[in-house]
PDB file of C-alpha atoms and ligand atoms in Angstrom:
ATOM      1  CA  MET A   1       5.897 -43.574 -47.903  1.00 77.00           C
ATOM      2  CA  ASN A   2       7.138 -40.855 -50.600  1.00 83.00           C
ATOM      3  CA  ILE A   3       9.446 -42.312 -52.695  1.00 87.00           C
ATOM      4  CA  ASN A   4      11.326 -40.584 -55.552  1.00 88.00           C
ATOM      5  CA  ASN A   5      13.110 -43.305 -57.281  1.00 90.00           C
ATOM      6  CA  SER A   6      13.985 -46.830 -56.666  1.00 92.00           C
ATOM      7  CA  LYS A   7      15.647 -49.437 -58.982  1.00 93.00           C
ATOM      8  CA  HIS A   8      17.098 -52.427 -59.666  1.00 93.00           C
ATOM      9  CA  VAL A   9      20.351 -52.564 -58.491  1.00 92.00           C
ATOM     10  CA  GLN A  10      21.712 -56.145 -58.431  1.00 91.00           C
ATOM     11  CA  THR A  11      20.960 -60.073 -59.537  1.00 92.00           C
ATOM     12  CA  ALA A  12      23.092 -62.064 -57.242  1.00 92.00           C
ATOM     13  CA  VAL A  13      23.289 -66.123 -56.214  1.00 90.00           C
ATOM     14  CA  ARG A  14      26.631 -65.808 -54.723  1.00 91.00           C
ATOM     15  CA  LYS A  15      27.596 -63.656 -51.360  1.00 93.00           C
ATOM     16  CA  GLU A  16      30.604 -61.993 -53.375  1.00 94.00           C
ATOM     17  CA  GLN A  17      27.454 -60.416 -55.848  1.00 95.00           C
ATOM     18  CA  TYR A  18      25.900 -59.273 -53.040  1.00 96.00           C
ATOM     19  CA  PRO A  19      25.829 -55.321 -53.518  1.00 94.00           C
ATOM     20  CA  ILE A  20      28.433 -53.671 -51.371  1.00 92.00           C
ATOM     21  CA  GLU A  21      26.736 -50.210 -50.212  1.00 83.00           C
ATOM     22  CA  ILE A  22      25.379 -50.621 -46.833  1.00 87.00           C
ATOM     23  CA  LEU A  23      21.801 -48.822 -46.584  1.00 94.00           C
ATOM     24  CA  PRO A  24      19.201 -50.808 -44.144  1.00 96.00           C
ATOM     25  CA  GLU A  25      17.540 -53.894 -45.203  1.00 97.00           C
ATOM     26  CA  ALA A  26      14.349 -55.543 -45.688  1.00 97.00           C
ATOM     27  CA  ALA A  27      13.985 -58.838 -46.987  1.00 97.00           C
ATOM     28  CA  PHE A  28      10.731 -60.783 -48.237  1.00 97.00           C
ATOM     29  CA  VAL A  29      10.380 -64.453 -48.042  1.00 96.00           C
ATOM     30  CA  GLY A  30       7.699 -67.086 -49.218  1.00 95.00           C
ATOM     31  CA  ARG A  31       6.581 -70.281 -50.980  1.00 93.00           C
ATOM     32  CA  SER A  32       7.247 -69.602 -54.553  1.00 89.00           C
ATOM     33  CA  ASN A  33       3.799 -68.084 -56.540  1.00 90.00           C
ATOM     34  CA  VAL A  34       2.894 -66.759 -53.304  1.00 95.00           C
ATOM     35  CA  GLY A  35       2.975 -63.135 -54.381  1.00 94.00           C
ATOM     36  CA  LYS A  36       6.243 -61.768 -53.350  1.00 94.00           C
ATOM     37  CA  SER A  37       7.617 -59.727 -55.917  1.00 92.00           C
ATOM     38  CA  SER A  38       3.977 -58.781 -56.741  1.00 95.00           C
ATOM     39  CA  LEU A  39       4.110 -57.089 -53.329  1.00 97.00           C
ATOM     40  CA  ILE A  40       7.305 -55.473 -53.949  1.00 96.00           C
ATOM     41  CA  ASN A  41       5.752 -53.489 -56.806  1.00 95.00           C
ATOM     42  CA  THR A  42       2.716 -52.427 -54.812  1.00 96.00           C
ATOM     43  CA  LEU A  43       4.942 -51.309 -51.988  1.00 97.00           C
ATOM     44  CA  LEU A  44       6.795 -49.595 -54.657  1.00 95.00           C
ATOM     45  CA  ASN A  45       3.732 -47.883 -57.027  1.00 92.00           C
ATOM     46  CA  ARG A  46       5.945 -50.190 -59.749  1.00 90.00           C
ATOM     47  CA  LYS A  47       3.887 -52.150 -62.291  1.00 85.00           C
ATOM     48  CA  LYS A  48       6.987 -54.401 -63.279  1.00 84.00           C
ATOM     49  CA  LEU A  49      10.342 -53.127 -60.857  1.00 88.00           C
ATOM     50  CA  ALA A  50       9.952 -56.692 -59.641  1.00 83.00           C
ATOM     51  CA  ARG A  51       9.215 -59.301 -62.026  1.00 78.00           C
ATOM     52  CA  VAL A  52       6.318 -61.441 -61.234  1.00 72.00           C
ATOM     53  CA  ALA A  53       6.618 -65.024 -62.350  1.00 64.00           C
ATOM     54  CA  SER A  54       4.779 -66.071 -65.125  1.00 62.00           C
ATOM     55  CA  THR A  55       5.781 -70.160 -64.301  1.00 62.00           C
ATOM     56  CA  PRO A  56       6.817 -70.892 -60.882  1.00 58.00           C
ATOM     57  CA  GLY A  57       9.692 -71.917 -59.182  1.00 56.00           C
ATOM     58  CA  LYS A  58      11.605 -70.155 -61.831  1.00 58.00           C
ATOM     59  CA  THR A  59      12.696 -67.340 -59.255  1.00 61.00           C
ATOM     60  CA  ARG A  60      16.591 -68.847 -58.211  1.00 77.00           C
ATOM     61  CA  GLN A  61      18.311 -65.853 -57.602  1.00 87.00           C
ATOM     62  CA  ILE A  62      18.185 -63.192 -55.481  1.00 92.00           C
ATOM     63  CA  ASN A  63      17.141 -59.484 -56.474  1.00 93.00           C
ATOM     64  CA  PHE A  64      18.229 -56.558 -54.499  1.00 95.00           C
ATOM     65  CA  TYR A  65      16.110 -53.070 -55.407  1.00 95.00           C
ATOM     66  CA  ASN A  66      17.514 -49.489 -54.283  1.00 96.00           C
ATOM     67  CA  ILE A  67      14.606 -46.694 -52.830  1.00 96.00           C
ATOM     68  CA  ASP A  68      15.769 -43.274 -52.737  1.00 95.00           C
ATOM     69  CA  ASP A  69      19.393 -44.373 -51.446  1.00 94.00           C
ATOM     70  CA  LYS A  70      17.771 -45.261 -47.949  1.00 95.00           C
ATOM     71  CA  LEU A  71      16.800 -48.522 -47.797  1.00 96.00           C
ATOM     72  CA  SER A  72      16.651 -51.559 -49.960  1.00 97.00           C
ATOM     73  CA  PHE A  73      14.192 -54.486 -50.890  1.00 97.00           C
ATOM     74  CA  VAL A  74      15.623 -58.192 -51.137  1.00 96.00           C
ATOM     75  CA  ASP A  75      13.193 -60.231 -53.321  1.00 94.00           C
ATOM     76  CA  LEU A  76      13.983 -64.352 -52.006  1.00 93.00           C
ATOM     77  CA  PRO A  77      13.791 -66.839 -54.343  1.00 89.00           C
ATOM     78  CA  GLY A  78      10.711 -68.789 -53.671  1.00 88.00           C
ATOM     79  CA  TYR A  79      10.749 -71.973 -51.542  1.00 85.00           C
ATOM     80  CA  GLY A  80       8.740 -75.127 -51.437  1.00 78.00           C
ATOM     81  CA  TYR A  81       7.331 -75.728 -55.069  1.00 67.00           C
ATOM     82  CA  ALA A  82       6.823 -79.119 -55.424  1.00 59.00           C
ATOM     83  CA  LYS A  83       8.112 -79.542 -59.417  1.00 60.00           C
ATOM     84  CA  VAL A  84      11.387 -78.376 -59.760  1.00 61.00           C
ATOM     85  CA  ALA A  85      14.215 -81.226 -58.656  1.00 64.00           C
ATOM     86  CA  LYS A  86      15.599 -81.670 -55.354  1.00 66.00           C
ATOM     87  CA  SER A  87      18.792 -80.360 -56.487  1.00 65.00           C
ATOM     88  CA  THR A  88      17.217 -77.650 -57.202  1.00 63.00           C
ATOM     89  CA  LYS A  89      15.524 -76.730 -54.265  1.00 61.00           C
ATOM     90  CA  ASP A  90      18.445 -77.647 -52.107  1.00 65.00           C
ATOM     91  CA  THR A  91      20.677 -75.016 -54.605  1.00 66.00           C
ATOM     92  CA  TRP A  92      17.898 -72.337 -53.540  1.00 68.00           C
ATOM     93  CA  SER A  93      17.592 -73.397 -49.763  1.00 79.00           C
ATOM     94  CA  ASP A  94      21.839 -72.628 -49.626  1.00 83.00           C
ATOM     95  CA  ILE A  95      20.811 -69.467 -51.298  1.00 89.00           C
ATOM     96  CA  ILE A  96      18.487 -68.228 -48.779  1.00 90.00           C
ATOM     97  CA  ASP A  97      20.265 -69.780 -45.964  1.00 88.00           C
ATOM     98  CA  THR A  98      23.261 -67.556 -47.363  1.00 92.00           C
ATOM     99  CA  TYR A  99      21.566 -64.492 -47.434  1.00 94.00           C
ATOM    100  CA  LEU A 100      19.745 -64.892 -44.106  1.00 93.00           C
ATOM    101  CA  THR A 101      22.735 -65.957 -42.322  1.00 92.00           C
ATOM    102  CA  SER A 102      25.043 -63.712 -43.530  1.00 93.00           C
ATOM    103  CA  ARG A 103      23.667 -60.481 -44.224  1.00 95.00           C
ATOM    104  CA  LYS A 104      25.050 -57.427 -41.654  1.00 93.00           C
ATOM    105  CA  GLN A 105      22.528 -54.534 -42.926  1.00 95.00           C
ATOM    106  CA  LEU A 106      19.427 -57.675 -42.738  1.00 96.00           C
ATOM    107  CA  LYS A 107      17.095 -55.509 -40.939  1.00 96.00           C
ATOM    108  CA  MET A 108      14.235 -57.466 -41.402  1.00 97.00           C
ATOM    109  CA  ILE A 109      11.842 -59.977 -42.777  1.00 97.00           C
ATOM    110  CA  VAL A 110       8.670 -59.763 -44.615  1.00 98.00           C
ATOM    111  CA  MET A 111       7.129 -63.797 -44.727  1.00 98.00           C
ATOM    112  CA  ILE A 112       4.560 -63.701 -47.005  1.00 98.00           C
ATOM    113  CA  VAL A 113       1.930 -66.623 -46.875  1.00 98.00           C
ATOM    114  CA  ASP A 114      -1.241 -66.770 -48.362  1.00 98.00           C
ATOM    115  CA  ILE A 115      -4.156 -65.238 -46.680  1.00 98.00           C
ATOM    116  CA  ARG A 116      -6.255 -68.725 -48.091  1.00 98.00           C
ATOM    117  CA  HIS A 117      -4.385 -72.131 -47.064  1.00 97.00           C
ATOM    118  CA  SER A 118      -3.020 -73.290 -44.190  1.00 97.00           C
ATOM    119  CA  PRO A 119       0.956 -72.202 -43.503  1.00 97.00           C
ATOM    120  CA  SER A 120       3.054 -75.764 -45.214  1.00 94.00           C
ATOM    121  CA  GLU A 121       5.278 -77.572 -43.705  1.00 91.00           C
ATOM    122  CA  HIS A 122       8.309 -74.756 -45.316  1.00 91.00           C
ATOM    123  CA  ASP A 123       6.218 -72.089 -43.606  1.00 94.00           C
ATOM    124  CA  ILE A 124       6.878 -73.651 -40.729  1.00 94.00           C
ATOM    125  CA  MET A 125      10.303 -74.339 -40.406  1.00 91.00           C
ATOM    126  CA  MET A 126      11.078 -70.460 -41.925  1.00 92.00           C
ATOM    127  CA  TYR A 127       8.882 -69.329 -39.056  1.00 94.00           C
ATOM    128  CA  LYS A 128      11.333 -71.511 -37.083  1.00 92.00           C
ATOM    129  CA  TRP A 129      14.082 -70.291 -38.042  1.00 89.00           C
ATOM    130  CA  ILE A 130      13.005 -66.736 -38.304  1.00 92.00           C
ATOM    131  CA  LEU A 131      12.734 -66.907 -34.584  1.00 92.00           C
ATOM    132  CA  SER A 132      15.398 -68.842 -33.714  1.00 90.00           C
ATOM    133  CA  MET A 133      18.036 -65.646 -35.706  1.00 88.00           C
ATOM    134  CA  GLN A 134      15.889 -63.041 -33.760  1.00 90.00           C
ATOM    135  CA  LEU A 135      15.061 -61.214 -36.912  1.00 90.00           C
ATOM    136  CA  PRO A 136      12.446 -58.652 -36.348  1.00 94.00           C
ATOM    137  CA  HIS A 137       9.601 -59.618 -38.864  1.00 95.00           C
ATOM    138  CA  ILE A 138       6.076 -59.204 -39.426  1.00 96.00           C
ATOM    139  CA  ILE A 139       4.101 -61.591 -41.618  1.00 98.00           C
ATOM    140  CA  ALA A 140       1.561 -60.347 -45.532  1.00 98.00           C
ATOM    141  CA  ALA A 141      -0.984 -62.622 -45.787  1.00 98.00           C
ATOM    142  CA  SER A 142      -1.339 -61.758 -49.631  1.00 98.00           C
ATOM    143  CA  LYS A 143      -4.408 -62.945 -52.013  1.00 98.00           C
ATOM    144  CA  LEU A 144      -6.781 -60.749 -49.786  1.00 98.00           C
ATOM    145  CA  ASP A 145      -9.061 -60.424 -53.067  1.00 98.00           C
ATOM    146  CA  LYS A 146      -9.488 -63.906 -53.054  1.00 98.00           C
ATOM    147  CA  ILE A 147     -11.394 -64.249 -50.222  1.00 98.00           C
ATOM    148  CA  PRO A 148     -15.008 -63.002 -49.017  1.00 98.00           C
ATOM    149  CA  ARG A 149     -14.792 -60.407 -46.037  1.00 96.00           C
ATOM    150  CA  SER A 150     -16.130 -62.338 -43.868  1.00 97.00           C
ATOM    151  CA  LYS A 151     -13.061 -64.878 -44.243  1.00 97.00           C
ATOM    152  CA  ILE A 152     -10.106 -62.837 -43.091  1.00 97.00           C
ATOM    153  CA  LYS A 153     -10.511 -63.138 -39.204  1.00 96.00           C
ATOM    154  CA  GLU A 154     -10.934 -66.930 -39.313  1.00 97.00           C
ATOM    155  CA  ARG A 155      -8.160 -66.804 -41.842  1.00 97.00           C
ATOM    156  CA  VAL A 156      -5.943 -64.941 -39.841  1.00 97.00           C
ATOM    157  CA  GLN A 157      -6.271 -66.608 -36.500  1.00 96.00           C
ATOM    158  CA  ASP A 158      -5.586 -69.793 -38.657  1.00 97.00           C
ATOM    159  CA  ILE A 159      -2.328 -68.444 -40.026  1.00 97.00           C
ATOM    160  CA  ASN A 160      -1.611 -67.590 -36.036  1.00 96.00           C
ATOM    161  CA  LYS A 161      -2.362 -71.112 -34.630  1.00 96.00           C
ATOM    162  CA  VAL A 162      -0.200 -72.627 -37.348  1.00 97.00           C
ATOM    163  CA  LEU A 163       3.080 -71.170 -37.097  1.00 96.00           C
ATOM    164  CA  LYS A 164       2.743 -70.280 -33.655  1.00 94.00           C
ATOM    165  CA  THR A 165       3.485 -66.666 -33.763  1.00 93.00           C
ATOM    166  CA  ASP A 166       5.212 -65.246 -31.448  1.00 82.00           C
ATOM    167  CA  ASP A 167       2.960 -62.535 -28.987  1.00 81.00           C
ATOM    168  CA  GLY A 168       2.617 -59.280 -31.051  1.00 85.00           C
ATOM    169  CA  ILE A 169       3.824 -60.438 -34.711  1.00 91.00           C
ATOM    170  CA  LYS A 170       1.273 -58.255 -36.546  1.00 87.00           C
ATOM    171  CA  ILE A 171      -0.457 -60.586 -39.972  1.00 96.00           C
ATOM    172  CA  ILE A 172      -1.136 -57.698 -42.182  1.00 98.00           C
ATOM    173  CA  PRO A 173      -3.734 -59.196 -44.542  1.00 98.00           C
ATOM    174  CA  PHE A 174      -2.623 -57.484 -48.141  1.00 98.00           C
ATOM    175  CA  SER A 175      -3.671 -57.580 -51.729  1.00 98.00           C
ATOM    176  CA  SER A 176      -1.855 -56.703 -54.720  1.00 97.00           C
ATOM    177  CA  GLU A 177      -5.042 -56.061 -56.318  1.00 97.00           C
ATOM    178  CA  THR A 178      -6.644 -53.945 -54.402  1.00 98.00           C
ATOM    179  CA  LYS A 179      -3.515 -52.582 -52.671  1.00 97.00           C
ATOM    180  CA  HIS A 180      -4.712 -53.377 -49.272  1.00 98.00           C
ATOM    181  CA  GLY A 181      -2.486 -53.248 -46.662  1.00 98.00           C
ATOM    182  CA  LYS A 182       0.254 -51.734 -48.160  1.00 97.00           C
ATOM    183  CA  ASP A 183       0.356 -48.646 -45.551  1.00 96.00           C
ATOM    184  CA  GLU A 184      -0.229 -50.526 -42.556  1.00 97.00           C
ATOM    185  CA  LEU A 185       3.195 -52.549 -44.139  1.00 97.00           C
ATOM    186  CA  TRP A 186       4.815 -49.665 -45.195  1.00 97.00           C
ATOM    187  CA  ASN A 187       4.277 -48.382 -41.775  1.00 95.00           C
ATOM    188  CA  GLU A 188       5.950 -51.424 -39.820  1.00 95.00           C
ATOM    189  CA  ILE A 189       8.778 -51.775 -42.599  1.00 96.00           C
ATOM    190  CA  VAL A 190      10.118 -48.019 -41.701  1.00 95.00           C
ATOM    191  CA  ILE A 191       9.803 -48.897 -38.139  1.00 93.00           C
ATOM    192  CA  ASN A 192      11.388 -52.122 -38.086  1.00 93.00           C
ATOM    193  CA  THR A 193      14.251 -51.014 -40.760  1.00 93.00           C
ATOM    194  CA  GLY A 194      15.050 -47.817 -38.703  1.00 90.00           C
ATOM    195  CA  LEU A 195      13.956 -45.451 -41.698  1.00 82.00           C
ATOM    196  CA  ILE A 196      11.880 -43.064 -39.635  1.00 76.00           C
ATOM    197  CA  ASP A 197      10.524 -40.051 -41.518  1.00 56.00           C
ATOM    198  CA  GLU A 198       7.182 -39.253 -40.056  1.00 51.00           C
ATOM    199  CA  SER A 199       6.229 -36.914 -42.639  1.00 54.00           C
ATOM    200  CA  SER A 200       6.493 -39.961 -45.314  1.00 53.00           C
ATOM    201  CA  VAL A 201       4.334 -41.768 -42.672  1.00 52.00           C
ATOM    202  CA  ASN A 202       1.296 -39.516 -42.867  1.00 53.00           C
ATOM    203  CA  ASN A 203       1.677 -39.604 -46.298  1.00 49.00           C
ATOM    204  CA  THR A 204       1.061 -42.812 -47.782  1.00 48.00           C
TER     205      THR A 204
HETATM  206  P1  GTP B 301       8.396 -66.467 -57.056  1.00 87.64           P
HETATM  207  O1  GTP B 301       8.839 -65.690 -57.710  1.00 87.64           O
HETATM  208  O2  GTP B 301       8.028 -67.836 -58.258  1.00 87.64           O
HETATM  209  O3  GTP B 301       8.726 -67.364 -55.903  1.00 87.64           O
HETATM  210  O4  GTP B 301       6.671 -66.205 -57.188  1.00 87.64           O
HETATM  211  P2  GTP B 301       6.307 -64.614 -56.048  1.00 87.64           P
HETATM  212  O5  GTP B 301       6.246 -64.847 -54.550  1.00 87.64           O
HETATM  213  O6  GTP B 301       7.505 -63.796 -56.356  1.00 87.64           O
HETATM  214  O7  GTP B 301       4.777 -64.628 -56.665  1.00 87.64           O
HETATM  215  P3  GTP B 301       4.260 -63.513 -58.124  1.00 87.64           P
HETATM  216  O8  GTP B 301       4.819 -62.292 -57.150  1.00 87.64           O
HETATM  217  O9  GTP B 301       5.514 -63.984 -58.936  1.00 87.64           O
HETATM  218  O10 GTP B 301       2.675 -64.209 -58.250  1.00 87.64           O
HETATM  219  C1  GTP B 301       2.953 -65.164 -58.692  1.00 87.64           C
HETATM  220  C2  GTP B 301       1.023 -64.821 -59.357  1.00 87.64           C
HETATM  221  O11 GTP B 301       0.338 -64.143 -58.286  1.00 87.64           O
HETATM  222  C3  GTP B 301       1.112 -64.144 -59.929  1.00 87.64           C
HETATM  223  O12 GTP B 301      -0.090 -64.587 -61.348  1.00 87.64           O
HETATM  224  C4  GTP B 301       0.470 -62.879 -59.364  1.00 87.64           C
HETATM  225  O13 GTP B 301      -0.454 -62.020 -60.682  1.00 87.64           O
HETATM  226  C5  GTP B 301      -0.504 -63.530 -58.790  1.00 87.64           C
HETATM  227  N1  GTP B 301      -0.661 -62.262 -56.915  1.00 87.64           N
HETATM  228  C6  GTP B 301       0.006 -62.257 -56.559  1.00 87.64           C
HETATM  229  N2  GTP B 301      -0.287 -61.560 -55.399  1.00 87.64           N
HETATM  230  C7  GTP B 301      -1.619 -61.892 -55.869  1.00 87.64           C
HETATM  231  C8  GTP B 301      -2.699 -61.004 -54.934  1.00 87.64           C
HETATM  232  O14 GTP B 301      -3.099 -60.447 -54.517  1.00 87.64           O
HETATM  233  N3  GTP B 301      -4.320 -61.229 -55.238  1.00 87.64           N
HETATM  234  C9  GTP B 301      -4.437 -61.673 -56.670  1.00 87.64           C
HETATM  235  N4  GTP B 301      -5.282 -61.678 -57.443  1.00 87.64           N
HETATM  236  N5  GTP B 301      -3.481 -62.229 -56.840  1.00 87.64           N
HETATM  237  C10 GTP B 301      -2.163 -62.095 -56.927  1.00 87.64           C
HETATM  238 MG1   MG B 302       9.292 -63.576 -57.386  1.00 87.64          MG
END
């Protein structure tokens, strides 16, 4: 995907704070610290556009990014970080809930899980919810650089099995360090958001 200009447009908590422009949107969900913001930066060829957390569990807002006025990326707060208070967790799930259930231009979800671990209880809940809303989705298995090549297949099968992924749902092994999986992920995003631009697809 050729990107000329990507920018942060809005930080939001409440619905009224979401940007009003109607671009197709892809939202990124996953456990806190799984690598959502790093993955967004990798897709956009930027080092620090999306803030990478120095302390896990800190991102409490939704961040919206505009890509060439064609597409919007939405970095949702991470869930499931053990060390935050229950009241804070409830606020986070409310923030995620409200966004996912109310945003009309949401076209797809990229769910991110850590390739090294079996999906958590929270991941399973999130996935069931995505299925129940019948939202187009793909799964990116992050931190690929942290496992040996020989383990990839086994880890992907485990993630498939634990999440009970729908038939045909792709799990894309991904690394923000090596950028492995970037082109494949972009292809899926372009298709699922309806942003089909053949020249860009072939040009990543
Ligand atoms: P929250 O905003 O707290 O929910 O976290 P996040 O999911 O946005 O994760 P973030 O991108 O901030 O990354 C968390 C940590 O994991 C950082 O130290 C990153 O550098 C590291 N990290 C993210 N992706 C990768 C990856 O593919 N490989 C490796 N080795 N480290 C990664
Ligand atoms: Mg983040």
